[in-house]
Coordinates of C-alpha atoms in Angstrom, one line a residue:
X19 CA 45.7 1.7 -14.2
X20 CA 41.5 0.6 -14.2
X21 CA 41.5 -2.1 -11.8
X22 CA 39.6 -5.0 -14.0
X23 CA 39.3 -7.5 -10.7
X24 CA 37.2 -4.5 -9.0
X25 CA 34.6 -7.2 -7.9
X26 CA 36.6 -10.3 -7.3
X27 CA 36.9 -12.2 -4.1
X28 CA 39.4 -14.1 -2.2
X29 CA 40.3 -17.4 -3.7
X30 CA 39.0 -20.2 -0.7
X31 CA 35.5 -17.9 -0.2
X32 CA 35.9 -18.7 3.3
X33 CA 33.0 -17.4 5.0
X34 CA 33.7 -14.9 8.1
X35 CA 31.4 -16.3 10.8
X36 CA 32.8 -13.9 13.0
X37 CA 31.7 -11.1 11.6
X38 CA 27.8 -12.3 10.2
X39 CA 25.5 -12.3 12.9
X40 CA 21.9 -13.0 11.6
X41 CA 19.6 -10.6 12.9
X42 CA 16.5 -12.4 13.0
X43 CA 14.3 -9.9 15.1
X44 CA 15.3 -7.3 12.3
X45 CA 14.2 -8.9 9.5
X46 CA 11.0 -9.8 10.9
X47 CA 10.5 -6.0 11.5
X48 CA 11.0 -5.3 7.9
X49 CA 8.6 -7.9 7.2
X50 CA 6.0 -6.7 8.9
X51 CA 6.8 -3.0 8.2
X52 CA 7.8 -3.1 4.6
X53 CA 6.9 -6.4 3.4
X54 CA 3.6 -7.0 2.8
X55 CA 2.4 -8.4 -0.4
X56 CA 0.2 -10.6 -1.9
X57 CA 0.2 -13.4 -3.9
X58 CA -3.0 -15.1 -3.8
X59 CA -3.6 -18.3 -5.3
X60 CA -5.3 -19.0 -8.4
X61 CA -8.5 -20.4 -7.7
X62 CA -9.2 -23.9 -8.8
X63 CA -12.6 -22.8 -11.4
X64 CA -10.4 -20.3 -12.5
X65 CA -7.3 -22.4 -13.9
X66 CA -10.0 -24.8 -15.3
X67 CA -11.8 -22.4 -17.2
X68 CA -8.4 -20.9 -18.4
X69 CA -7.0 -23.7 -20.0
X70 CA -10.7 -24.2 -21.3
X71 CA -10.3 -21.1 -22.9
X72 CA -7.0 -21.5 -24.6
X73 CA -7.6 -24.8 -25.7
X74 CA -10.8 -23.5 -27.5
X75 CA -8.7 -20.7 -29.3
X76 CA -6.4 -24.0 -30.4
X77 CA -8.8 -26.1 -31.8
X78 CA -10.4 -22.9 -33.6
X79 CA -7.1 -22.0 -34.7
X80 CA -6.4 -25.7 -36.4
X81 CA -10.0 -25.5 -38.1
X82 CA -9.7 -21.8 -39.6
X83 CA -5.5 -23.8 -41.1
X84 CA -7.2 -26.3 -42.0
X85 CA -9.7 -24.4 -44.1
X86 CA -7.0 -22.1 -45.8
X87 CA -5.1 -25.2 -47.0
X88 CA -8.4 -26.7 -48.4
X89 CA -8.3 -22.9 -50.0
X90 CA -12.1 -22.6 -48.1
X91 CA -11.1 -19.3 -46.8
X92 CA -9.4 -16.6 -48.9
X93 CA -7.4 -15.3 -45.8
X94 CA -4.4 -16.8 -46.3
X95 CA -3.0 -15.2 -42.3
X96 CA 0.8 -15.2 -41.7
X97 CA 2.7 -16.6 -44.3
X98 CA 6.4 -16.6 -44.2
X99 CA 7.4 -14.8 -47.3
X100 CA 10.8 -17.0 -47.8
X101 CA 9.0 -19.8 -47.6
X102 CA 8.3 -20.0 -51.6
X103 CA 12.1 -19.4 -52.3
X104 CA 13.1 -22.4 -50.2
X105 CA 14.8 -20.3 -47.8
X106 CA 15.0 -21.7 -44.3
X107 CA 11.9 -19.9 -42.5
X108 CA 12.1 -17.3 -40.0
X109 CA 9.9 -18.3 -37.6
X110 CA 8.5 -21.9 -35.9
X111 CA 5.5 -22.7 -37.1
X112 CA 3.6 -22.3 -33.3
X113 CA 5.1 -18.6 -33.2
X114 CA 3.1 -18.3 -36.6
X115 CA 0.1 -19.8 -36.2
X116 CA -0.6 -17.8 -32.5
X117 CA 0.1 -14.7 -34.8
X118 CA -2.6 -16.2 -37.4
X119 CA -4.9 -16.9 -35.2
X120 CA -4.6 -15.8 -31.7
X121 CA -2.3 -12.3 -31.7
X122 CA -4.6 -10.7 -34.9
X123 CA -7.6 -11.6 -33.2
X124 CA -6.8 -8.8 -30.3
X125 CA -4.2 -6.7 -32.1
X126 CA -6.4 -3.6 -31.2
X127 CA -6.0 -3.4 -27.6
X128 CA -1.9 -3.4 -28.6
X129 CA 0.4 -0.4 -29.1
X130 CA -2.0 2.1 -29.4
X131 CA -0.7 5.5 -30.6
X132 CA -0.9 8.5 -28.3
X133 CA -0.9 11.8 -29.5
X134 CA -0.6 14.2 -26.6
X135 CA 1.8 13.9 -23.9
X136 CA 1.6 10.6 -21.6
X137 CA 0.2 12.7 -18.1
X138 CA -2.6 11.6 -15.7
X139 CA -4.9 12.0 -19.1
X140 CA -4.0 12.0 -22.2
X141 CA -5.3 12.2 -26.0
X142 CA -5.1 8.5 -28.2
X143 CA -5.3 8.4 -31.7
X144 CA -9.0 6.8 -33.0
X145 CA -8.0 3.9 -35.3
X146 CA -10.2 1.2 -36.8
X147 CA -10.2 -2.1 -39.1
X148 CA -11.6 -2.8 -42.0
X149 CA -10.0 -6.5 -42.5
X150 CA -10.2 -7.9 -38.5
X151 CA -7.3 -6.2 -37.0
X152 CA -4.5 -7.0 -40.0
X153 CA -4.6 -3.3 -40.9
X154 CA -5.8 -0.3 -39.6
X155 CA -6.6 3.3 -41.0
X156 CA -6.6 6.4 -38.7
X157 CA -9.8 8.3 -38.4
X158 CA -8.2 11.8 -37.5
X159 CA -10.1 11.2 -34.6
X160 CA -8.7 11.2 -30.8
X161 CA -9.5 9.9 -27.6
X162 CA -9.5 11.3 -24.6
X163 CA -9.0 8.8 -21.7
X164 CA -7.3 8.5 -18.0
X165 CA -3.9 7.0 -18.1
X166 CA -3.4 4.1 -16.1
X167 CA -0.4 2.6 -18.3
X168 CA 2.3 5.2 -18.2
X169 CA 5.6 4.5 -15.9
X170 CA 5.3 8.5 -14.9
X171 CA 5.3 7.8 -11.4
X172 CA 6.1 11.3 -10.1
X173 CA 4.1 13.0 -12.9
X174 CA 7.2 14.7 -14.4
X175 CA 6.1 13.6 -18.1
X176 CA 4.3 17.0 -18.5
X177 CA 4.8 19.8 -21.6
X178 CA 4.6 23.0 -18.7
X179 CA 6.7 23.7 -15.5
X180 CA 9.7 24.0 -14.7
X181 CA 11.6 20.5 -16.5
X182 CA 10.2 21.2 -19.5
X183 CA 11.1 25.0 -19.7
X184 CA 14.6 24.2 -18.7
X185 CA 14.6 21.4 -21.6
X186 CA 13.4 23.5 -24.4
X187 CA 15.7 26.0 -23.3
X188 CA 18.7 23.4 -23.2
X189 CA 17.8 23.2 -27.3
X190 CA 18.1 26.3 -27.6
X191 CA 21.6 26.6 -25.9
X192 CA 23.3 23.1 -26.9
X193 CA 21.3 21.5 -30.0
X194 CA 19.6 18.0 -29.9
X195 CA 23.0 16.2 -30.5
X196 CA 26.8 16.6 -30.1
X197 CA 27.2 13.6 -32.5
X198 CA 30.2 11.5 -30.7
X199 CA 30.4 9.7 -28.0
X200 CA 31.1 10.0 -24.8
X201 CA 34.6 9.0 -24.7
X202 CA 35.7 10.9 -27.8
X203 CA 34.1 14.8 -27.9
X204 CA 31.1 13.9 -26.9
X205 CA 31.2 14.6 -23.2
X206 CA 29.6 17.8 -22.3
X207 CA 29.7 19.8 -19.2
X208 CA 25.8 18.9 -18.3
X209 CA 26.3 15.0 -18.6
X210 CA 29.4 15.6 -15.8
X211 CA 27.0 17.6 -13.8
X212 CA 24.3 14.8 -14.4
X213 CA 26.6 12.2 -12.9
X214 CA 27.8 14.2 -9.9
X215 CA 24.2 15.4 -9.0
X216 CA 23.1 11.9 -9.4
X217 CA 25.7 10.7 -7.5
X218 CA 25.5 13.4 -4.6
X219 CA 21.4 12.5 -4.4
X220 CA 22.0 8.5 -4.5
X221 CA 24.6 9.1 -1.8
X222 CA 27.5 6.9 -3.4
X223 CA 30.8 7.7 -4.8
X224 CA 30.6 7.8 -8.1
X225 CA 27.9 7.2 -11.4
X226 CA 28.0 6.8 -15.0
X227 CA 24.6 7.7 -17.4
X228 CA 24.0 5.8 -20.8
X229 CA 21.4 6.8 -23.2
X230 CA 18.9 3.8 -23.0
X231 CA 17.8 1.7 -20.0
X232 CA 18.1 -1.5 -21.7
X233 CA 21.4 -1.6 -23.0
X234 CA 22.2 -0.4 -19.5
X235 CA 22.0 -3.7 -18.4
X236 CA 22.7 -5.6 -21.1
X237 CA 25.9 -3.4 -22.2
X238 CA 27.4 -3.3 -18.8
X239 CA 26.8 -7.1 -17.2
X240 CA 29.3 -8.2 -19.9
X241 CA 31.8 -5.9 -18.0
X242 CA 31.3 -6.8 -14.4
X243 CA 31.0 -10.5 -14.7
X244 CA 32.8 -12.7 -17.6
X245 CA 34.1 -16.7 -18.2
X246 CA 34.7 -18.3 -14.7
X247 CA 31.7 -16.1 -12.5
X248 CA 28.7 -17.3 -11.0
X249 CA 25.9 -14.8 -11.6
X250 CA 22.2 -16.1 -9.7
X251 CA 19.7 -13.9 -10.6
X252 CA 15.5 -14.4 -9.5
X253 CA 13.5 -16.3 -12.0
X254 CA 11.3 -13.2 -12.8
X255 CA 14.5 -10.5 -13.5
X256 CA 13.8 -8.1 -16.9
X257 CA 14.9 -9.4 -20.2
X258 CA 17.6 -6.9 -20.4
X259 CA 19.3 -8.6 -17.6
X260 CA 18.6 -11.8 -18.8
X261 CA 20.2 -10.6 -21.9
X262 CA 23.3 -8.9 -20.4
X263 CA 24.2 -12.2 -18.2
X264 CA 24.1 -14.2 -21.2
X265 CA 26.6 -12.3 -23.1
X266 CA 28.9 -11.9 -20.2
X267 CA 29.9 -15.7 -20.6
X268 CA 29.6 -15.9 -17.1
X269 CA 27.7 -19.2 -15.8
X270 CA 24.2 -18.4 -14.0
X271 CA 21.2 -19.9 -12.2
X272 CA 17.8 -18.7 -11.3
X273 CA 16.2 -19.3 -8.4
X274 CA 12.8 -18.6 -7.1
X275 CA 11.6 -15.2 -7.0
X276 CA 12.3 -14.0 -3.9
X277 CA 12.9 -16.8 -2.0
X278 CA 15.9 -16.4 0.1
X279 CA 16.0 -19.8 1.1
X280 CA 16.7 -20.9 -2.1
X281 CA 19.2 -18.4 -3.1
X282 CA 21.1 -19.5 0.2
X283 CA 21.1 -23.0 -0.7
X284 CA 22.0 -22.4 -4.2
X285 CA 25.0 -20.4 -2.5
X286 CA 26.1 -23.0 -0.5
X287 CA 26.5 -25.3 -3.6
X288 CA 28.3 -22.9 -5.3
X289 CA 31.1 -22.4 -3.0
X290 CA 31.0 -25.9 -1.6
X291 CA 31.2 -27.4 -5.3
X292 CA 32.7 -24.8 -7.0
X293 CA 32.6 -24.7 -11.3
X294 CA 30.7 -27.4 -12.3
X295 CA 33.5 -28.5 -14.7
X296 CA 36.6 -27.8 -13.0
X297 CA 35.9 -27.8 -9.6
X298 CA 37.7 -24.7 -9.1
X299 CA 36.2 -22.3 -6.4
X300 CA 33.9 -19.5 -8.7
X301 CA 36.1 -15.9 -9.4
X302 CA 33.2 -14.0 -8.1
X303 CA 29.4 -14.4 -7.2
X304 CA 27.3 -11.6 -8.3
X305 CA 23.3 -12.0 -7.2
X306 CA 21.1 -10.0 -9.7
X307 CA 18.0 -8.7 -8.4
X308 CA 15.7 -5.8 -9.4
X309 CA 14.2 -3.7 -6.6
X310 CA 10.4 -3.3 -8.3
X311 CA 9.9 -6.3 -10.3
X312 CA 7.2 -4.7 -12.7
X313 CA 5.3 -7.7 -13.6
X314 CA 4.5 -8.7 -10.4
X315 CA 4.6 -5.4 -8.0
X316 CA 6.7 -7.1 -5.7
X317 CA 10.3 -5.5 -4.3
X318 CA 12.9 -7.8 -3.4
X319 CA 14.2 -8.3 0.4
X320 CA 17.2 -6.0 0.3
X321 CA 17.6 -6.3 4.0
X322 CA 17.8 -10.9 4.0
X323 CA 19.9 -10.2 0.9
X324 CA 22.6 -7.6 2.2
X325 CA 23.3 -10.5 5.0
X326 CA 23.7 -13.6 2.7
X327 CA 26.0 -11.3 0.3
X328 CA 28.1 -10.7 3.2
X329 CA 27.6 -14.0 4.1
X330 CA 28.9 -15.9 1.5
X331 CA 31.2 -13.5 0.1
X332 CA 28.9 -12.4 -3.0
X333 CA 28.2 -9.3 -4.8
X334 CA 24.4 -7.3 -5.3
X335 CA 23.6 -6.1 -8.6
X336 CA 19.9 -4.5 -8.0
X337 CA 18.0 -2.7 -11.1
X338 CA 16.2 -0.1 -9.5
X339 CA 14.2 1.1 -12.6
X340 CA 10.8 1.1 -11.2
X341 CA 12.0 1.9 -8.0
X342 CA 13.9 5.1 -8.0
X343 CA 12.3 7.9 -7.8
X344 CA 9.1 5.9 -6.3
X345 CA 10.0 4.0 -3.4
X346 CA 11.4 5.4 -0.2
X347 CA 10.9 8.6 1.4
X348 CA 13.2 10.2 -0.2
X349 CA 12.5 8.7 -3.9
X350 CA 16.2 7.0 -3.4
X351 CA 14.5 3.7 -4.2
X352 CA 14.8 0.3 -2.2
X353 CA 17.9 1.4 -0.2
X354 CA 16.1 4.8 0.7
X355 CA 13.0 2.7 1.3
X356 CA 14.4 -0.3 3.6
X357 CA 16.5 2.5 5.2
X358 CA 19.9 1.3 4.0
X359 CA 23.1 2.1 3.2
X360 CA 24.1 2.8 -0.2
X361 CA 27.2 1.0 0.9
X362 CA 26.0 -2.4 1.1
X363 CA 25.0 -3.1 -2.6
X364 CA 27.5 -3.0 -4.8
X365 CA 26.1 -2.2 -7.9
X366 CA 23.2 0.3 -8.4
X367 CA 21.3 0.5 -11.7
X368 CA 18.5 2.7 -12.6
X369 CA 16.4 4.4 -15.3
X370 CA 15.9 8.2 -16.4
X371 CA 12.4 6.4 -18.3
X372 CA 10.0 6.2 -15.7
X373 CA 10.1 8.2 -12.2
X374 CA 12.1 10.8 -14.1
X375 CA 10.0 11.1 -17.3
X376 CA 13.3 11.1 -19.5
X377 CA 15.4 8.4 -21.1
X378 CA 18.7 6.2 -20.7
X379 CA 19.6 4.9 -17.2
X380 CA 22.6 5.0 -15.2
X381 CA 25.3 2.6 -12.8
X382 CA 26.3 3.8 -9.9
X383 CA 28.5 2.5 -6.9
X384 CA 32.3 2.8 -6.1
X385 CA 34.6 5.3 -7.6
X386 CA 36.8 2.3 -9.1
X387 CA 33.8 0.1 -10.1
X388 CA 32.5 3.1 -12.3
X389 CA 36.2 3.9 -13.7
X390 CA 36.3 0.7 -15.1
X391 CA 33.1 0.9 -16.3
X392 CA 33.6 4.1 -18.2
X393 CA 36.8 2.9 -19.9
X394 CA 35.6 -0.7 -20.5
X395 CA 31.7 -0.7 -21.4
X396 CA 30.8 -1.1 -24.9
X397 CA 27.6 1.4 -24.2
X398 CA 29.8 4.2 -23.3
X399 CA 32.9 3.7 -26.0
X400 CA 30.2 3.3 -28.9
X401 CA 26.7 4.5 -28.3
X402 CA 26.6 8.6 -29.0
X403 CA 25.9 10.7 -25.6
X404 CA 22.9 11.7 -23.8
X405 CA 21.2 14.7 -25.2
X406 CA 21.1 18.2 -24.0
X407 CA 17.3 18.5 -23.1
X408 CA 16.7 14.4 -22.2
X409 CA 19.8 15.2 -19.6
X410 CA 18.7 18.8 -18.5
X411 CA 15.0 17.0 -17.8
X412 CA 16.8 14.9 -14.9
X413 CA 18.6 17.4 -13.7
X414 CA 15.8 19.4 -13.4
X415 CA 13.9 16.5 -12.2
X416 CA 16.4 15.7 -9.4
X417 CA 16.3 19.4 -8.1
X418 CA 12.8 19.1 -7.5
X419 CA 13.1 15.9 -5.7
X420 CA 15.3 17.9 -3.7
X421 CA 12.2 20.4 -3.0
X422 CA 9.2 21.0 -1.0
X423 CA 7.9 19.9 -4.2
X424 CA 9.6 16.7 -4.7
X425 CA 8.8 15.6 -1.1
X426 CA 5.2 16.2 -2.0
X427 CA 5.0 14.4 -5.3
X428 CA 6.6 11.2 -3.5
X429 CA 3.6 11.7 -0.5
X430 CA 1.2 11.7 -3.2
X431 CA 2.7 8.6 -5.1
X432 CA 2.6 6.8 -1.9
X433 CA -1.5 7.4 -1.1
X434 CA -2.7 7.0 -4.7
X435 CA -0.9 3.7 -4.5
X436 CA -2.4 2.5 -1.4
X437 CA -5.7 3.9 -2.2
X438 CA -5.9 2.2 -5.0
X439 CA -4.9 -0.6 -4.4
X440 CA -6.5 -1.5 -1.3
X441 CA -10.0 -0.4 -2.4
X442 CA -9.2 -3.3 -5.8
X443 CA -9.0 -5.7 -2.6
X444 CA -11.6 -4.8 -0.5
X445 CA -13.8 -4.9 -4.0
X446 CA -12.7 -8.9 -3.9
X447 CA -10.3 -8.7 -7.0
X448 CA -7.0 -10.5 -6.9
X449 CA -4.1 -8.0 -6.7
X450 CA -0.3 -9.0 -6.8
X451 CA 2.1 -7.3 -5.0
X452 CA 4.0 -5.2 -2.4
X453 CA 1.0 -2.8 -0.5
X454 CA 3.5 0.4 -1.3
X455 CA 4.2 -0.7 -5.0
X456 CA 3.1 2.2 -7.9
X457 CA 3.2 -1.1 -10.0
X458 CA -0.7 -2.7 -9.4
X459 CA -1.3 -6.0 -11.4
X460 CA -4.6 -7.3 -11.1
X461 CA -5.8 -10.9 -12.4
X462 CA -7.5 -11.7 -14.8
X463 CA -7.3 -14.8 -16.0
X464 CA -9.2 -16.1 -19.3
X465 CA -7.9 -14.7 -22.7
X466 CA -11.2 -13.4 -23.5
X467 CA -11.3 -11.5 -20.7
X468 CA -8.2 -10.0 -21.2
X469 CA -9.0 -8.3 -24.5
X470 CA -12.7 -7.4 -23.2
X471 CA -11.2 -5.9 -19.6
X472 CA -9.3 -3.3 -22.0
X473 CA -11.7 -2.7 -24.7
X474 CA -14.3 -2.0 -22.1
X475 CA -12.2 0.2 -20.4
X476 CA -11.3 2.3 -23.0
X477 CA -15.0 2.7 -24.0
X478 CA -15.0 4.2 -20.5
X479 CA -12.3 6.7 -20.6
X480 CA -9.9 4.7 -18.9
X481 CA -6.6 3.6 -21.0
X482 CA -4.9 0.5 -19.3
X483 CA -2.4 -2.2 -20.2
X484 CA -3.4 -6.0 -20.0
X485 CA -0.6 -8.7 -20.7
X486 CA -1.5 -12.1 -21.4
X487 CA 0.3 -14.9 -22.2
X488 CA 3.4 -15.9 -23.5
X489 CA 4.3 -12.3 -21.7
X490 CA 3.2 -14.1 -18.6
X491 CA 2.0 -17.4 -17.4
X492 CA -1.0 -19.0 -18.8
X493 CA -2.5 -19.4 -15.6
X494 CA -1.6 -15.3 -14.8
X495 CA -2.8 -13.1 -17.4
X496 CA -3.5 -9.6 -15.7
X497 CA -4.1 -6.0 -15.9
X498 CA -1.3 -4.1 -14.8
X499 CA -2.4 -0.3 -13.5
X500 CA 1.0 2.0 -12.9
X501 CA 0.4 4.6 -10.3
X502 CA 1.2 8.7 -10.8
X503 CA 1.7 10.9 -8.3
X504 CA -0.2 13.1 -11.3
X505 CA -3.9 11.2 -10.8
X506 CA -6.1 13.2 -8.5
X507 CA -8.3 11.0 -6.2
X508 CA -11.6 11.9 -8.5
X509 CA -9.1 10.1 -11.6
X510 CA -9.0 7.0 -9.5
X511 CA -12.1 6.8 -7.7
X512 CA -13.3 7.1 -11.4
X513 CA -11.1 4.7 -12.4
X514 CA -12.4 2.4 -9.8
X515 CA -16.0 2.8 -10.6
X516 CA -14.9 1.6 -14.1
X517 CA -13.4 -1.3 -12.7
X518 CA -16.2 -2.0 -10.4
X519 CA -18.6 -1.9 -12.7
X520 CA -16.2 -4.0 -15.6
X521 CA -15.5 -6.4 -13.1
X522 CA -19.2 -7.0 -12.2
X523 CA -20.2 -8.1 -16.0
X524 CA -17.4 -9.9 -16.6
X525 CA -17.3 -11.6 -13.0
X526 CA -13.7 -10.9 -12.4
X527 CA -13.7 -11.2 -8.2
X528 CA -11.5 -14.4 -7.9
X529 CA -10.5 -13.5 -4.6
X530 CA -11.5 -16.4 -1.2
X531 CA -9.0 -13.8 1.1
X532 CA -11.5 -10.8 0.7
X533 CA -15.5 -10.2 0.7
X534 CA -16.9 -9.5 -2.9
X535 CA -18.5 -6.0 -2.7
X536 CA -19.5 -3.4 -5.0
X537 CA -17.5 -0.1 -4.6
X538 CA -20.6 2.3 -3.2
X539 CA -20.7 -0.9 -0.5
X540 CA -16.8 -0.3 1.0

């Protein structure tokens, strides 16, 4: 029999003071040790400029309507289709006209098709268009440009050594497909040795792999947490968490990200007041964090969360995806980086996407929290199993991690990410994040210096990813740089010099913290 209660609590969620002891001193240590990041305010100019900005891309937006319905320009933009049959339309009108007249205008610097494999440098496919950006023809041209976009934190996304000789030869032996699933015949003897290996370097009990990150979360939540649980879960958590808390019918709250004060008090309510409806004291309490939020480069404070979920009674959920692999000194992520026990978070969640240059992600935690798992989540009873070479490229990956070789690509991760990042500071940008975070967001503010930061980059040889809003804030549109352990120091100090020089025409040093200075100044 699958124990289906495997996370629930007692019944009164009395609170063991005998057993908690706070340990201030401690966390202090970690703050000062581990936790340094920076979140530096938006200056004042900045915002007002900002909302100038937007505001003008509004009123333009109105005129350029207003002149298609007075048929003054031939253009017609995005026109829902339906809307002549009298169907009910697809979209709200806003979401339809930011595609008409702000999203088309800068559909260029978006999904740009690569044609070489995503390493420190690789080869994108010249497109251009004829008709401002709602079409665009291929040149058979390509680019050759410095990746600063690709989640390959340990380099591993490469077409020689030894991962990707052991996946072509996993073709060769096994096919690209055993077409079933895993809990019919499609359970091979590699995907057992996956889990076990993964399990054996994550130091738990137990672990399950799915083929795709996302549904990882958003399969799986459903199963740990259902009607009658409280899940709280930071403001700024992925949308494939957001997704899986919202069909597990379990109630949830946000609260601020990263603010442990809040979560406690939001705690406190919980058990004090119980289900909003009935009173009733909650089932279970799971907190939902991830360990790199990659948006924001900051990691969440595993140690100050451990002792409120023992505390209070609650369970951790943590979605390592940008962190295993890339944190810690081991690349065992957050736990391996605060120096942890696996045994203290309950649930463990990661991707094969990123540090692992695969696909699919994976749960792992206690034997009986993964049994029920395996019989009960709708990602392993339906979606077909992991394929031979995706799984034998994290098996090979893991090896090396477990070599001289693996130590080293984790050193090298480490000092291209400080590097980096603290030579963006010292220039006087505004950079977000934790100091040892391979995710580097960097401000940028305006819309029209979003889309001219990245087409004046590429021009340059430099490939990176800028996100703007509704991705993120108005006020906090930004570049975001991910860090390889693949880019050589001459790849960033070129990249740098890009980014000096960018920032200098388009005035991008927001920063009061730091002195403005040119890079051949620091």
């Amino acid at each position: 029999m699958i124990d289906t209660n495997v996370l629930t609590v007692s019944e009164n969620m009395k609170i063991d003071k005998n057993n908690y002891k706070y340990n201030t001193t401690n966390i202090l240590n970690h703050e000062d040790d581990l936790q340094c990041e920076e979140f530096e305010e938006t200056p004042l100019y900045a915002a007002v400029l900002t909302y100038i900005g937007y505001a003008i891309l509004c009123l333009f937006g109105w005129l350029r309507d207003f002149m298609r319905q007075s048929n003054i320009e031939k253009k017609r933009g995005a026109i829902d289709p339906n809307a002549s049959l009298d169907f009910v339309p697809l979209y709200q009108s806003y979401e339809s006209f930011y595609t008409r007249n702000m999203y088309t205008r800068v559909r260029d610097i978006f999904n740009r098709p690569i044609t070489s494999v995503p390493g420190p440098q690789f080869e994108l496919a010249e497109r251009v268009s004829d008709d401002y950006n709602w079409t665009y023809r291929f040149t058979g041209k390509t680019i050759s440009a410095i990746n600063l976009g690709s989640y390959n934190y340990l380099g591993f996304a490469e077409r020689t050594g030894s991962c990707a000789t052991d996946a072509i030869d996993a073709i060769k032996s096994y096919g690209i497909a055993t077409c079933s699933t895993n809990s019919e015949i499609g359970t091979q003897f590699y995907h057992v040795e996956l889990e076990q290996l993964l399990a054996k370097f994550l130091g738990v009990e137990s672990c399950i792999a799915f083929g795709m990150g996302f549904a990882t979360n958003a399969l799986n939540l459903p199963v740990l947490a259902s009607k009658g649980d409280l899940i709280l879960s930071d403001e700024l958590n992925h949308c494939s968490l957001i997704l899986g808390i919202r069909l597990s019918g379990a109630c949830y709250q946000t609260y601020a990200h990263n603010d442990i004060n809040d979560l406690e008090k939001k705690l406190r309510v919980a058990i004090v007041q119980g289900h909003p409806r009935t009173n009733r004291p909650w089932k279970k309490i799971i907190i939902v964090v991830e360990g790199v939020y990659s948006m924001e480069g900051s990691i969440c404070r595993l140690p100050q969360l451990i002792e409120l979920k023992k505390k209070y009674k609650a369970y951790l959920y943590m979605d390592e995806a940008h962190s295993i692999g890339a944190m810690g000194k081991s690349g065992r992520g957050i736990v391996d980086y605060f120096n942890l026990s696996t045994d203290d978070v309950d649930i463990l969640m990661g991707t094969f996407t990123k540090s692992f240059g695969s696909a699919g992600g994976y749960i792992a935690g206690k034997k009986s929290l993964i049994d029920h798992i395996r019989v009960n989540s709708h990602a392993n009873t339906y979606a077909s199993s992991m394929s031979a070479p995706i799984v034998q490229q994290i098996i090979s990956s893991l090896h090396v991690l477990n070599c001289p070789e693996g130590k080293n690509r984790i050193s090298q991760l480490a000092d291209n990410t400080r590097y980096f990042r603290q030579k963006l500071m010292n220039m006087g940008f505004i950079v977000y994040g934790n100091k040892n975070s391979p995710v580097v967001p960097m401000l940028l503010y305006l819309p029209a210096r979003v889309t001219r930061f990245n087409r004046e980059m590429l021009r340059r040889g430099i490939a990176v990813v800028t996100v703007g809003f509704p991705a993120t804030k108005l006020l906090e549109s930004r570049v975001r740089f991910c860090i390889s352990a693949a880019h050589t120091r001459q790849m960033l100090d070129t990249t740098l010099a890009a980014i000096d020089e960018v920032g200098t025409e388009l005035s991008l040093r927001y920063s009061t913290r730091y002195q403005h200075r040119r890079l051949k100044d620091i």
